[in-house]
Coordinates of C-alpha atoms in Angstrom, one line a residue:
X1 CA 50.6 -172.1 43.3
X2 CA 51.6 -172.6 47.0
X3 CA 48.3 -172.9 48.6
X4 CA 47.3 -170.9 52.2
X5 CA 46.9 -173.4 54.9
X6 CA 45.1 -171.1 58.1
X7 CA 43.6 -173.2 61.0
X8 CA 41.9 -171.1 63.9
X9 CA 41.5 -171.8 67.5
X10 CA 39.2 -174.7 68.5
X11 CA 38.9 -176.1 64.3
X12 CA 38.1 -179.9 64.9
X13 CA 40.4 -180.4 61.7
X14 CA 42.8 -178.2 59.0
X15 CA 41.1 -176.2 57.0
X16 CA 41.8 -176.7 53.4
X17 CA 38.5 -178.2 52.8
X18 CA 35.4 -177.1 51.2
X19 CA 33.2 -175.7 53.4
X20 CA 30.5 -178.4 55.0
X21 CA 26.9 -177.1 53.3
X22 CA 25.3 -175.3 55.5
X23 CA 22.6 -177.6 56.5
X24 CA 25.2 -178.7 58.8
X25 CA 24.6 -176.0 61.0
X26 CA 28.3 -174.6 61.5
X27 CA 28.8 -172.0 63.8
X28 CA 29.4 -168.5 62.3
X29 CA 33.5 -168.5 62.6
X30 CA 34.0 -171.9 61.3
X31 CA 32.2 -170.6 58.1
X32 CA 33.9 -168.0 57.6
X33 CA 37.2 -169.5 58.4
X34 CA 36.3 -171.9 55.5
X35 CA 35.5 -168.8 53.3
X36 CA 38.4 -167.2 53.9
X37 CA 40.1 -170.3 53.0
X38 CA 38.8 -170.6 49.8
X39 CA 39.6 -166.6 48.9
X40 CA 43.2 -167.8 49.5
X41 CA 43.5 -170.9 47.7
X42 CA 41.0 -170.6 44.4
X43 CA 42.2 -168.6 41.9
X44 CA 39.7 -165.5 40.3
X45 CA 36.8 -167.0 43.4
X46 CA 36.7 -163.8 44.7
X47 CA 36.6 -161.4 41.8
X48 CA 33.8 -163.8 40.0
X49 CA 32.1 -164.1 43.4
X50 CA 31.6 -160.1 43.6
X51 CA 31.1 -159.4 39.8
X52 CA 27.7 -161.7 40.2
X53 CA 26.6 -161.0 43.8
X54 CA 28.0 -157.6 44.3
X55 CA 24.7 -156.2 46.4
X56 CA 25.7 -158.8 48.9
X57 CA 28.4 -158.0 51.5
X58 CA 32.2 -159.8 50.9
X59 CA 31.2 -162.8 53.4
X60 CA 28.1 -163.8 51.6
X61 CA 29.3 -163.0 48.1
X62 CA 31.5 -166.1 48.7
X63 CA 29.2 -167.8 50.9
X64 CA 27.0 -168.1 47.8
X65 CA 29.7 -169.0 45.3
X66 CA 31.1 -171.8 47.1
X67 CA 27.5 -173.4 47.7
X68 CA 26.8 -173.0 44.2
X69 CA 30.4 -174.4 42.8
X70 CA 29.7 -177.4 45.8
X71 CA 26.3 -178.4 43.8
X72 CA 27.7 -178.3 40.5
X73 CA 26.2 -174.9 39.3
X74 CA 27.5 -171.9 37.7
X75 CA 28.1 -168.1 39.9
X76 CA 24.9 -166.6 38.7
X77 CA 22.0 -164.7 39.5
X78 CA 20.2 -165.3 42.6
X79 CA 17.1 -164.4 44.3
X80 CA 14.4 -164.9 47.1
X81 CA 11.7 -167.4 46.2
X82 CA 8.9 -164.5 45.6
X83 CA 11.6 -162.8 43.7
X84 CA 11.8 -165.1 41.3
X85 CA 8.1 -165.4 40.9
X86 CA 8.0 -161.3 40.6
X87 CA 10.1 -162.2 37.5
X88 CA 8.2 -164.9 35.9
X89 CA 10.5 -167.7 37.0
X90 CA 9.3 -170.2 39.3
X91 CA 11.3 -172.1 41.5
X92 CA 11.3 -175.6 40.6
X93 CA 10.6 -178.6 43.0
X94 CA 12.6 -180.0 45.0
X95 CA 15.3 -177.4 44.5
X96 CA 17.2 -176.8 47.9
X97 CA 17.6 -173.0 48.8
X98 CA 20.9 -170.9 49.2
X99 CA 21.6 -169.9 52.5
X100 CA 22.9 -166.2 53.2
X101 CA 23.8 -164.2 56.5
X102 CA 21.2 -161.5 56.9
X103 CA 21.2 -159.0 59.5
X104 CA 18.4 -159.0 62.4
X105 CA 17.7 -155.7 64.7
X106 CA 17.0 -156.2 67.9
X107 CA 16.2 -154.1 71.2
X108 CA 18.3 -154.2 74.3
X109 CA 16.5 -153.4 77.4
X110 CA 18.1 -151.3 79.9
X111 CA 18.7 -152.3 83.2
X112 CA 15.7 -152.5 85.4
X113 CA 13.2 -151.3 82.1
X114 CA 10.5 -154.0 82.0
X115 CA 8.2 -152.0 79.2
X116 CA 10.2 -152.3 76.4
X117 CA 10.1 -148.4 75.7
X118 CA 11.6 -146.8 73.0
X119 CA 15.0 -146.1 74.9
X120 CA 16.4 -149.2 74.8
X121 CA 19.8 -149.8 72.7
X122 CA 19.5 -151.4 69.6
X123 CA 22.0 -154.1 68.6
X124 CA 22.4 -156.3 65.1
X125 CA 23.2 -159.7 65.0
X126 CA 23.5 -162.2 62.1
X127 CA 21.4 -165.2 61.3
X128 CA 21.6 -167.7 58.3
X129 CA 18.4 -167.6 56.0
X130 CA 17.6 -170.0 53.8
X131 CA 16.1 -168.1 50.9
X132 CA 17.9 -168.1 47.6
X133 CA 17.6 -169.8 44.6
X134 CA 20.1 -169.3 41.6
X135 CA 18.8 -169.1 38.0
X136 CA 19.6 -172.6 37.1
X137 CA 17.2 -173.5 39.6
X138 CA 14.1 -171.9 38.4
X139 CA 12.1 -172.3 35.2
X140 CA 10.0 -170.2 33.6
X141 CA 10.4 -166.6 31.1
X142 CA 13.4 -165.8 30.2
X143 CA 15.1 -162.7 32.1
X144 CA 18.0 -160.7 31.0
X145 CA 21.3 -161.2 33.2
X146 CA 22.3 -158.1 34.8
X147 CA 25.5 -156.9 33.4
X148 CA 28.5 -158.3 35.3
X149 CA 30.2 -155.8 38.3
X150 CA 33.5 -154.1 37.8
X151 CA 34.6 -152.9 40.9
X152 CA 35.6 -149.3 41.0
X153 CA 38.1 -147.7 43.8
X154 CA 39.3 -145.0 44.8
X155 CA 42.3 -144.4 47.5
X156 CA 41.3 -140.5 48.1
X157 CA 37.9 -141.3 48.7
X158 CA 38.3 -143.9 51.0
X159 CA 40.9 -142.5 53.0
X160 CA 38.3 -139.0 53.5
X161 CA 35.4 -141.5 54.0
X162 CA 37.7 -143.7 56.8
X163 CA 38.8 -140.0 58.3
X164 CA 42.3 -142.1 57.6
X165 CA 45.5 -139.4 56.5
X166 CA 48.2 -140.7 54.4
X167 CA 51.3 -139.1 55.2
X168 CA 55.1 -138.8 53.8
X169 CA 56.8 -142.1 53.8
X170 CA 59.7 -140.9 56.6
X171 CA 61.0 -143.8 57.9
X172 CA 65.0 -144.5 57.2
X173 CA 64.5 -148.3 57.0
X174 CA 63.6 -148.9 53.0
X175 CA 63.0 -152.5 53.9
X176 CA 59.6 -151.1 55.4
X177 CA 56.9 -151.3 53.2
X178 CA 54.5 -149.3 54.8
X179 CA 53.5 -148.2 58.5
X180 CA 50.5 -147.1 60.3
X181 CA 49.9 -145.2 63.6
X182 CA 46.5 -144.1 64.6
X183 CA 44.5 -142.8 62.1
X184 CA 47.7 -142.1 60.0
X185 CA 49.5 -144.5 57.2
X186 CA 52.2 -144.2 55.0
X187 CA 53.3 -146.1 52.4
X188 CA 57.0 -146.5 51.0
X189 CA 57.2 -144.6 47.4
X190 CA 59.1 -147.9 46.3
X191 CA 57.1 -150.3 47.6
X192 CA 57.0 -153.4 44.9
X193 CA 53.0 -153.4 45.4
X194 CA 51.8 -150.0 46.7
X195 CA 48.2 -150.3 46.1
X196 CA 48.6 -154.0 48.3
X197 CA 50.7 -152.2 51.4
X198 CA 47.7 -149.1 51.2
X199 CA 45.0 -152.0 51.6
X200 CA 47.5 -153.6 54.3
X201 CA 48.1 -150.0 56.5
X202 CA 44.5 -149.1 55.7
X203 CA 43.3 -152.7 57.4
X204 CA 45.6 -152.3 60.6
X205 CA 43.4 -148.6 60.9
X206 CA 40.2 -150.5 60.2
X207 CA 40.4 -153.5 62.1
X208 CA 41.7 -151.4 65.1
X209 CA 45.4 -152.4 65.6
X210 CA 46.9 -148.7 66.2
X211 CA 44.4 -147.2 68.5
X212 CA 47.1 -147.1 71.3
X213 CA 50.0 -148.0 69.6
X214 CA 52.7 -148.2 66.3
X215 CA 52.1 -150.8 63.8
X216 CA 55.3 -150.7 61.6
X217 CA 55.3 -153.5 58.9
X218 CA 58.7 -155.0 59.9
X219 CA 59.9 -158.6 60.9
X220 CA 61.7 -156.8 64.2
X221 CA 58.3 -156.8 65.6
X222 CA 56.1 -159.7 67.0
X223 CA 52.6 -158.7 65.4
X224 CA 51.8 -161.7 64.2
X225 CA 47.6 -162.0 64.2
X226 CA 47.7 -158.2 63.4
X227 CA 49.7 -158.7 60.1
X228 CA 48.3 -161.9 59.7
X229 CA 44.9 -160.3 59.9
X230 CA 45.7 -156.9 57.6
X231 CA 47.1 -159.2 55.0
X232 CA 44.4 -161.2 55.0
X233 CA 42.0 -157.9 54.1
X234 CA 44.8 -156.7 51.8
X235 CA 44.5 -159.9 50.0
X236 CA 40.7 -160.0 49.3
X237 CA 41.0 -156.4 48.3
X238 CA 43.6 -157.3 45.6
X239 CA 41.9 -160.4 43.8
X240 CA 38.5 -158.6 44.3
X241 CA 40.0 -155.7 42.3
X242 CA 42.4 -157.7 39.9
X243 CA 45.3 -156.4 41.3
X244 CA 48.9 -158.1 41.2
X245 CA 50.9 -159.6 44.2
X246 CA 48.5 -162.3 45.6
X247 CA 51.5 -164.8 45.5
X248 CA 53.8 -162.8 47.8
X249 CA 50.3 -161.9 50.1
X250 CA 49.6 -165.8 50.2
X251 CA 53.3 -166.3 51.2
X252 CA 53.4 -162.9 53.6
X253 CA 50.7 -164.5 55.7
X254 CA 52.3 -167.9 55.7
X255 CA 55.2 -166.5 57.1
X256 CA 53.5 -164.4 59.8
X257 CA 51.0 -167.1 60.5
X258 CA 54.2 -169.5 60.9
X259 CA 52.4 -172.8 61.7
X260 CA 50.3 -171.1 64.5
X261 CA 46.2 -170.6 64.5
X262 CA 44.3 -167.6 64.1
X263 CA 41.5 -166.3 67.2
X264 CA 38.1 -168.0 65.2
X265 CA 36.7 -164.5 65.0
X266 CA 39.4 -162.9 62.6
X267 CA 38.4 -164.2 59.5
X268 CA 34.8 -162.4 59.9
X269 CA 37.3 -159.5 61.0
X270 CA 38.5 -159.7 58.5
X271 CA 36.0 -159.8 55.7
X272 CA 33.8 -156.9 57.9
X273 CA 37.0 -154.7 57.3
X274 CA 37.6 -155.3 53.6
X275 CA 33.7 -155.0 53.1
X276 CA 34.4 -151.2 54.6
X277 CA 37.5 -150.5 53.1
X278 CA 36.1 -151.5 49.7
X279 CA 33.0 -149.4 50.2
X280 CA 34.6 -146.2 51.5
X281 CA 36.7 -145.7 48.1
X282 CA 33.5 -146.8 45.9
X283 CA 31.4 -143.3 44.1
X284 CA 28.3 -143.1 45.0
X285 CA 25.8 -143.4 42.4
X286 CA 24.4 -140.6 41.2
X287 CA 20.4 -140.6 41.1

């Protein structure tokens, strides 16, 4: 297998690498960066990666798989430190904890409000917790594993849910794949890996790259970091959902990335987009 070899603006070295542990303070983009790395390069990571930790989002589902494989341990379940105790496990000593992105609300005063009242703008941001433990590092009654996730999705749902219209393939040049403009995509009725170029065109929607403009998948135009990007969302979406044409993705971004580096944000792009894609073509559960 020809491996994926992405750098992104400012990287101190190739990535390529396992990710440093994340006692080592990274910043949020190199992580990811690494994360995405690893989507691209191990074989089955991502599918086994969501099949255990499939409550998390994408970017931690990895994030916890690759600290566990870097210690030596296998995917399984994990849980907060009280969690485990809820379930008669105890956490034993001198195990170190998992660390996961976790979202943190805060308030955003307006301009010239000093009392903090109710009107001001709320905003997320993401902070690494140190809180997890996996099973292999507890002790205690046994527990039953939770069956393992099979991802489920559907394209009619998540193009209603994405308010995304798929149209009638019209363009003349067959060598096109699939296009996107606005909130519309089409995909060529002959296209060797359909289900990959819907994930690609839905991903150009998604991540924002034809709000004002065509995005037609063809090598006469110079959208590098846009295919780059969509590709890289397609990709995820494929081995997540054990779908064929990962080679020829791997070797599509390659080609578009073409020795160059990606903005340090797109990965997390990236993985944000997929985690919506994936989630607008999923069933509800019923209760």
């Amino acid at each position: 297998m020809t491996k994926a070899t992405i750098t992104t603006m400012n990287a101190t070295s190739p990535l390529g690498v396992p990710p440093k542990p994340p006692e080592a303070h990274q910043p949020a983009e190199r992580v990811f960066s690494n994360l995405l790395q690893h989507a691209l390069n191990e074989s089955g990571l991502v599918s086994k990666a969501y099949s255990r930790f499939h409550r998390y989002s994408l970017g931690n589902q990895l994030f916890a798989a690759s600290q566990l494989l870097s210690r030596g341990l296998p995917l399984s379940p994990i849980a907060s430190f009280r969690g485990w105790q809820d379930l008669g496990r105890a956490v034993r000593k001198g195990e170190k904890a998992l660390t996961l992105y976790m979202p943190v609300t805060l308030k955003r005063q307006a301009k010239g409000d000093q009392n903090g009242t109710d009107d001001a703008d709320t905003f997320t941001l993401f902070k690494l917790a140190r809180n997890w433990f996996s099973l292999e590092q507890t002790e205690g009654a046994e527990v039953e594993l939770p069956p393992l996730a099979i991802p489920a999705w559907d394209a009619g749902l998540a193009l209603v849910t994405l308010d995304v219209t798929e149209a009638r393939f019209s363009m003349l040049n067959g060598n096109v794949q699939g296009y996107a403009q606005g909130r519309q995509i089409a995909v060529n009725p002959v296209a060797l890996y359909p289900h990959k170029t819907r994930f690609h065109e839905l991903a150009h929607v998604v991540l924002g790259h034809t709000a004002h403009a065509e995005c037609a998948d063809t090598l006469m135009l110079s959208r590098s970091l846009q295919e780059v990007e969509a590709e890289g969302v397609a990709y995820v979406l494929c081995a997540l959902l054990g779908l064929p044409g990962l080679p020829e993705s791997r070797d599509y971004i390659q080609g578009w990335l073409d020795g160059g580096q990606l903005p340090e944000k797109s990965p997390k792009r990236m993985f944000s987009a997929a985690q919506r894609i994936l989630a607008a073509g999923q069933p509800k559960a019923s209760t």
